[in-house]
Short mmCIF file of C-alpha atoms and ligand atoms in Angstrom, two decimals:
data_model
loop_
_atom_site.label_atom_id
_atom_site.label_comp_id
_atom_site.label_asym_id
_atom_site.label_seq_id
_atom_site.Cartn_x
_atom_site.Cartn_y
_atom_site.Cartn_z
CA MET M 294 104.26 102.07 82.06
CA ASP M 295 101.39 101.84 84.49
CA PRO M 296 100.82 105.43 85.75
CA GLU M 297 97.89 104.40 87.99
CA VAL M 298 100.09 102.09 90.08
CA LEU M 299 102.89 104.67 90.19
CA LYS M 300 100.52 107.41 91.33
CA GLN M 301 99.76 105.38 94.47
CA ALA M 302 103.42 105.63 95.51
CA PRO M 303 104.19 108.46 97.98
CA LEU M 304 106.84 109.74 95.57
CA PHE M 305 104.15 110.70 93.05
CA ARG M 306 101.45 111.86 95.46
CA GLY M 307 100.32 115.41 94.76
CA LEU M 308 102.03 115.64 91.37
CA GLU M 309 100.14 116.83 88.30
CA ASP M 310 99.80 114.34 85.44
CA ASP M 311 102.57 115.90 83.35
CA ALA M 312 104.98 115.78 86.30
CA VAL M 313 104.01 112.14 86.91
CA ALA M 314 104.85 111.38 83.30
CA ALA M 315 108.19 113.25 83.50
CA LEU M 316 109.23 111.59 86.77
CA SER M 317 108.17 108.20 85.46
CA ALA M 318 110.22 108.77 82.30
CA ALA M 319 113.27 109.50 84.48
CA MET M 320 113.00 106.08 86.12
CA GLY M 321 114.46 102.79 84.96
CA THR M 322 112.84 99.38 85.10
CA VAL M 323 114.05 96.31 87.00
CA LYS M 324 112.55 92.85 86.59
CA LEU M 325 113.17 90.16 89.18
CA ALA M 326 112.49 86.44 89.11
CA ARG M 327 110.92 84.72 92.11
CA GLY M 328 113.54 84.45 94.87
CA GLU M 329 115.95 86.89 93.23
CA VAL M 330 117.74 89.30 95.58
CA LEU M 331 117.69 92.98 94.58
CA PHE M 332 120.14 94.11 97.26
CA HIS M 333 121.57 92.75 100.49
CA GLU M 334 121.52 94.25 103.96
CA GLY M 335 124.81 96.16 104.28
CA ASP M 336 125.19 96.92 100.57
CA SER M 337 126.10 100.48 99.67
CA GLU M 338 123.61 101.50 97.03
CA ASP M 339 121.24 104.44 97.19
CA ARG M 340 118.54 104.08 94.58
CA LEU M 341 114.84 104.38 95.30
CA TYR M 342 112.41 101.67 94.16
CA VAL M 343 108.66 101.55 93.51
CA VAL M 344 106.93 98.18 93.13
CA VAL M 345 104.85 98.05 89.94
CA SER M 346 103.85 94.39 90.13
CA GLY M 347 104.68 91.39 92.29
CA LYS M 348 105.79 91.27 95.92
CA ILE M 349 109.09 92.20 97.58
CA LYS M 350 110.08 91.02 101.04
CA LEU M 351 112.39 93.13 103.20
CA GLY M 352 114.32 91.03 105.70
CA ARG M 353 117.14 91.19 108.18
CA SER M 354 119.26 88.38 109.49
CA GLY M 355 119.55 88.18 113.23
CA SER M 356 121.80 86.19 115.51
CA ALA M 357 122.12 82.43 114.92
CA GLY M 358 121.19 82.95 111.26
CA ARG M 359 117.54 83.69 112.04
CA GLU M 360 115.67 85.72 109.45
CA ASN M 361 113.20 88.42 110.38
CA LEU M 362 110.87 89.97 107.83
CA LEU M 363 110.15 93.68 108.35
CA ALA M 364 107.68 94.01 105.52
CA VAL M 365 106.24 92.51 102.37
CA LEU M 366 105.54 95.21 99.81
CA GLY M 367 103.18 95.15 96.84
CA PRO M 368 102.26 97.38 93.88
CA GLY M 369 102.41 101.13 94.58
CA GLN M 370 104.73 100.74 97.57
CA MET M 371 108.17 102.26 97.75
CA PHE M 372 111.44 101.31 99.46
CA GLY M 373 115.11 102.22 99.62
CA GLU M 374 114.50 105.76 100.90
CA LEU M 375 116.55 105.36 104.09
CA SER M 376 119.85 105.19 102.22
CA VAL M 377 118.76 108.17 100.14
CA PHE M 378 118.33 110.48 103.15
CA ASP M 379 120.78 108.87 105.54
CA PRO M 380 123.66 107.69 103.37
CA GLY M 381 124.79 104.35 104.69
CA PRO M 382 124.41 100.65 104.14
CA ARG M 383 121.06 99.14 103.16
CA SER M 384 119.13 98.30 106.32
CA THR M 385 117.43 95.21 104.87
CA THR M 386 117.78 92.59 102.15
CA ALA M 387 115.18 92.99 99.39
CA THR M 388 114.07 89.76 97.71
CA ALA M 389 111.33 89.07 95.17
CA VAL M 390 108.67 86.76 96.63
CA THR M 391 107.04 86.45 93.19
CA PRO M 392 108.19 87.58 89.74
CA SER M 393 108.22 91.35 90.17
CA GLU M 394 108.65 94.55 88.22
CA LEU M 395 110.02 97.69 89.84
CA ARG M 396 110.76 101.23 88.79
CA VAL M 397 114.04 102.66 90.01
CA LEU M 398 115.21 106.24 90.50
CA GLU M 399 118.87 107.22 90.76
CA HIS M 400 119.89 109.28 93.80
CA ASP M 401 121.06 112.30 91.75
CA GLU M 402 117.85 112.31 89.73
CA LEU M 403 115.79 112.21 92.92
CA ASN M 404 117.76 115.12 94.39
CA GLY M 405 116.79 117.29 91.42
CA TRP M 406 113.12 116.45 91.93
CA LEU M 407 113.33 117.08 95.68
CA THR M 408 114.64 120.60 95.20
CA GLY M 409 112.31 121.45 92.31
CA ASN M 410 109.08 119.88 93.61
CA PRO M 411 107.98 120.29 97.23
CA GLU M 412 105.26 117.65 96.57
CA VAL M 413 107.95 115.00 96.03
CA ALA M 414 109.69 115.98 99.29
CA GLN M 415 106.33 115.91 101.12
CA GLY M 416 105.54 112.47 99.70
CA LEU M 417 108.84 111.08 100.91
CA LEU M 418 108.48 112.72 104.34
CA GLY M 419 104.99 111.19 104.54
CA GLN M 420 106.47 107.78 103.83
CA LEU M 421 109.15 108.23 106.51
CA ALA M 422 106.56 109.36 109.08
CA GLY M 423 104.29 106.42 108.25
CA ARG M 424 107.24 104.04 108.53
CA LEU M 425 108.11 105.41 111.99
CA ARG M 426 104.51 105.08 113.18
CA ARG M 427 104.37 101.47 112.02
CA ALA M 428 107.76 100.70 113.56
CA ASN M 429 106.44 102.07 116.90
CA ASP M 430 103.36 99.87 116.58
CA VAL M 431 105.51 96.82 115.87
CA VAL M 432 107.64 97.50 118.96
CA ALA M 433 104.51 97.94 121.09
CA ASP M 434 103.04 94.70 119.70
CA LEU M 435 106.22 92.79 120.47
CA VAL M 436 105.98 93.98 124.07
CA PHE M 437 102.21 93.95 124.67
CA SER M 438 100.64 91.47 122.20
CA ASP M 439 100.78 87.68 122.26
CA VAL M 440 101.68 85.69 119.14
CA PRO M 441 98.04 85.02 118.07
CA GLY M 442 97.36 88.77 118.32
CA ARG M 443 100.37 89.50 116.12
CA VAL M 444 99.35 86.78 113.66
CA ALA M 445 95.86 88.36 113.42
CA LYS M 446 97.45 91.76 112.81
CA ALA M 447 99.77 90.41 110.12
CA LEU M 448 96.83 88.74 108.34
CA LEU M 449 94.84 92.00 108.36
CA ASP M 450 97.82 93.96 107.09
CA LEU M 451 98.37 91.49 104.23
CA ALA M 452 94.62 91.56 103.50
CA SER M 453 94.64 95.36 103.26
CA ARG M 454 97.13 95.17 100.40
CA PHE M 455 96.69 91.78 98.78
CA GLY M 456 93.10 90.96 99.76
CA ASP M 457 90.39 90.20 97.25
CA ARG M 458 86.78 90.28 98.50
CA ARG M 459 84.84 87.15 97.53
CA ASP M 460 81.48 85.67 98.47
CA ASP M 461 82.83 83.68 101.41
CA GLY M 462 85.32 86.27 102.73
CA VAL M 463 88.53 88.07 101.89
CA HIS M 464 90.95 85.94 99.90
CA VAL M 465 94.56 86.93 100.59
CA HIS M 466 97.12 85.52 98.18
CA HIS M 467 100.21 86.48 100.18
CA ASP M 468 102.61 84.07 98.41
CA LEU M 469 104.51 83.49 101.66
CA THR M 470 105.64 80.14 103.00
CA GLN M 471 104.76 79.26 106.60
CA GLU M 472 108.36 80.01 107.53
CA GLU M 473 108.14 83.49 105.95
CA LEU M 474 104.83 84.20 107.70
CA ALA M 475 106.49 83.29 110.99
CA GLN M 476 109.43 85.59 110.17
CA LEU M 477 106.97 88.41 109.50
CA VAL M 478 105.23 87.86 112.84
CA GLY M 479 108.57 87.55 114.64
CA ALA M 480 107.87 84.19 116.29
CA SER M 481 108.74 80.54 115.75
CA ARG M 482 107.05 78.62 112.96
CA GLU M 483 105.50 76.24 115.48
CA THR M 484 103.83 79.01 117.51
CA VAL M 485 102.58 80.81 114.41
CA ASN M 486 101.23 77.57 112.92
CA LYS M 487 99.45 76.82 116.18
CA ALA M 488 97.77 80.25 116.13
CA LEU M 489 96.75 79.82 112.47
CA ALA M 490 95.38 76.31 113.14
CA ASP M 491 93.42 77.68 116.11
CA PHE M 492 91.91 80.51 113.99
CA ALA M 493 91.01 77.93 111.30
CA ALA M 494 89.40 75.58 113.87
CA ARG M 495 87.25 78.49 115.09
CA GLY M 496 86.11 79.15 111.52
CA TRP M 497 87.73 82.61 111.34
CA ILE M 498 90.07 81.73 108.46
CA ARG M 499 90.68 79.02 105.87
CA LEU M 500 94.30 78.09 105.20
CA GLU M 501 95.48 77.38 101.67
CA PRO M 502 98.99 77.03 100.24
CA ARG M 503 100.57 80.52 100.15
CA SER M 504 97.18 82.11 100.76
CA VAL M 505 94.49 82.45 103.37
CA THR M 506 90.81 83.39 103.29
CA LEU M 507 89.54 85.55 106.13
CA LEU M 508 86.05 84.12 106.69
CA ASP M 509 85.22 86.26 109.73
CA VAL M 510 87.14 89.53 109.46
CA GLU M 511 85.49 91.00 112.55
CA ARG M 512 86.71 88.19 114.82
CA VAL M 513 90.23 88.45 113.39
CA GLU M 514 90.12 92.23 113.97
CA ARG M 515 89.00 91.71 117.56
CA ARG M 516 91.84 89.23 118.13
CA ALA M 517 94.30 91.76 116.72
CA ARG M 518 93.34 94.45 119.26
P1 LIG I 884 117.27 101.28 102.81
O1 LIG I 884 117.88 101.08 104.15
O2 LIG I 884 117.89 102.20 101.87
O3 LIG I 884 117.17 99.83 102.11
C1 LIG I 884 116.31 98.89 102.72
C2 LIG I 884 114.94 99.47 102.75
O4 LIG I 884 113.97 98.70 103.44
C3 LIG I 884 114.93 100.76 103.60
O5 LIG I 884 115.73 101.71 102.97
C4 LIG I 884 113.47 101.03 103.70
O6 LIG I 884 112.96 101.58 102.52
C5 LIG I 884 112.94 99.61 103.86
N1 LIG I 884 112.64 99.33 105.26
C6 LIG I 884 113.49 99.32 106.30
N2 LIG I 884 112.84 99.05 107.46
C7 LIG I 884 111.54 98.89 107.13
C8 LIG I 884 110.36 98.58 107.87
N3 LIG I 884 110.39 98.39 109.19
N4 LIG I 884 109.18 98.51 107.20
C9 LIG I 884 109.14 98.69 105.87
N5 LIG I 884 110.23 98.96 105.12
C10 LIG I 884 111.41 99.06 105.73
#
């Protein structure tokens, strides 16, 4: 299994190599096809997942059947920790955006590691704190930023994880449909498309199916502020 990807996950941060190997050996593997649902919002299940390859979207359904995407996770990112620490239903639906491979840790197994290794507890606390910070930012953006500002932010966030620097800019193969991008920004598809078309017309980005190239990162960053 790919220890380098696993070591990026907060669960493994601070662990010595032999502990990484032991924790990794305690985990199972899950493979998902594109579009396959791992769990649904409301399910009672309390395992912890680390993405090894592919992309997982975490969504919630709102009123009138509208979907909202809270995050799209890639290799080295972790999810499912809320039900571990606050036993209750899953807060989102997790769906594979592309064929994906995950590692999974059972609740009881994790508990043993939490009591025996303060590094594991610190890693998970770090993830929770980071999640709260980002959630606060998202709330502030919904109140204070316009849709183009939120689109710019979403593009930069996707670029930070899925971006690939090329001669003409940063190529971001996000694998999301226009509808999913809009769900991630929390606005209608029409408004998000308008913002993207405007950025493209200004020469800041180039739109491609399920990907985007940031041609002028600085301008996108300024628009995100
Ligand atoms: P849990 O509620 O067990 O299952 C769904 C998971 O989605 C949740 O744990 C978190 O790991 C993850 N999750 C929930 N909200 C967010 C968010 N705003 N950003 C990123 N991940 C989230």
